[in-house]
Tab-separated table of C-alpha atoms in Angstrom:
chain	number	residue	atom	x	y	z
A	144	MET	CA	186.338	130.247	55.895
A	145	THR	CA	184.382	131.460	58.885
A	146	VAL	CA	181.561	129.656	60.651
A	147	MET	CA	179.175	132.092	58.916
A	148	ASP	CA	180.624	131.147	55.522
A	149	ASP	CA	180.256	127.462	56.391
A	150	TRP	CA	176.665	127.975	57.534
A	151	VAL	CA	175.653	130.000	54.459
A	152	THR	CA	177.246	127.427	52.170
A	153	ALA	CA	175.487	124.529	53.917
A	154	ALA	CA	172.134	126.335	54.111
A	155	CYS	CA	172.352	127.282	50.434
A	156	ALA	CA	173.160	123.697	49.494
A	157	GLU	CA	170.120	122.549	51.468
A	158	LEU	CA	167.886	125.084	49.701
A	159	GLU	CA	169.573	124.673	46.309
A	160	LEU	CA	170.724	128.304	46.230
A	161	ASP	CA	173.974	129.901	45.120
A	162	PRO	CA	175.863	131.148	48.188
A	163	ALA	CA	177.548	133.787	46.034
A	164	GLY	CA	174.189	135.566	45.793
A	165	VAL	CA	173.723	135.897	49.553
A	166	PRO	CA	174.375	139.479	50.742
A	167	VAL	CA	175.455	138.420	54.243
A	168	THR	CA	176.755	141.844	55.294
A	169	ALA	CA	173.602	143.629	54.122
A	170	VAL	CA	171.363	141.176	55.982
A	171	LEU	CA	173.424	141.418	59.176
A	172	ASP	CA	173.511	145.211	59.011
A	173	LEU	CA	169.753	145.301	58.507
A	174	ALA	CA	169.144	142.941	61.434
A	175	ARG	CA	171.436	145.002	63.675
A	176	ASP	CA	169.760	148.285	62.804
A	177	VAL	CA	166.237	146.963	63.267
A	178	ALA	CA	167.147	145.216	66.529
A	179	HIS	CA	168.752	148.354	67.960
A	180	GLN	CA	166.506	151.061	66.525
A	181	VAL	CA	163.094	149.397	66.399
A	182	LEU	CA	162.897	146.169	68.433
A	183	ARG	CA	164.834	142.932	68.622
A	184	PRO	CA	162.114	140.575	67.349
A	185	GLY	CA	161.795	142.808	64.305
A	186	ALA	CA	165.268	141.798	63.126
A	187	PRO	CA	164.496	138.270	61.869
A	188	VAL	CA	161.124	139.376	60.526
A	189	SER	CA	162.807	142.177	58.585
A	190	ALA	CA	165.371	139.718	57.206
A	191	TYR	CA	162.501	137.518	56.061
A	192	LEU	CA	160.751	140.488	54.439
A	193	LEU	CA	163.995	141.362	52.672
A	194	GLY	CA	164.111	137.809	51.329
A	195	VAL	CA	160.528	138.009	50.108
A	196	ALA	CA	161.239	141.303	48.349
A	197	VAL	CA	164.377	139.899	46.717
A	198	GLY	CA	162.471	136.784	45.688
A	199	ARG	CA	160.000	139.052	43.943
A	200	GLY	CA	162.776	140.790	42.033
A	201	ALA	CA	163.984	143.617	44.290
A	202	ASP	CA	167.670	144.459	44.304
A	203	PRO	CA	169.070	143.077	47.596
A	204	ALA	CA	171.289	146.081	48.359
A	205	ASP	CA	168.548	148.589	47.546
A	206	ALA	CA	165.881	146.765	49.544
A	207	ALA	CA	168.198	146.388	52.549
A	208	ALA	CA	169.153	150.068	52.364
A	209	ARG	CA	165.488	151.088	52.262
A	210	LEU	CA	164.660	148.988	55.312
A	211	ARG	CA	167.735	150.265	57.168
A	212	ALA	CA	166.679	153.840	56.400
A	213	LEU	CA	163.189	153.076	57.689
A	214	ALA	CA	164.657	151.652	60.889
A	215	GLY	CA	166.899	154.703	61.221
A	216	SER	CA	163.945	157.044	60.961
A	217	TRP	CA	161.774	155.028	63.347
A	218	PRO	CA	160.530	157.277	66.170
A	219	VAL	CA	162.452	156.719	69.403
A	220	GLY	CA	160.381	154.772	71.893
A	221	LEU	CA	157.808	153.618	69.359
A	222	GLY	CA	159.448	150.225	69.149
A	223	VAL	CA	159.885	149.850	72.914
A	224	ASP	CA	158.202	146.729	74.218
A	225	PRO	CA	156.675	147.560	77.617
A	226	THR	CA	156.962	143.914	78.652
A	227	ASP	CA	160.724	143.860	78.032
A	228	PRO	CA	162.463	144.271	81.409
A	229	THR	CA	165.561	145.665	79.672
A	230	ALA	CA	163.582	148.372	77.847
A	231	PRO	CA	164.250	151.966	78.889
């Protein structure tokens, strides 16, 4: 097991969820794409929104793919935070 597996298992136990139903790769891919193509703080918010959608019955893979596609089509520079000293 990896540290991520251990964390997901422990977090699921705490929240009384089945760790088998956690699409770790899809969530991480979504967070990466939003962080790199939109803005970094959007990554955890997008993961939360994915969770809300799944909680309301959305298919996790489909919802993650839709959000990743949205991030991929986000206009360059629109997500740039002018207060971020590392922003281009």
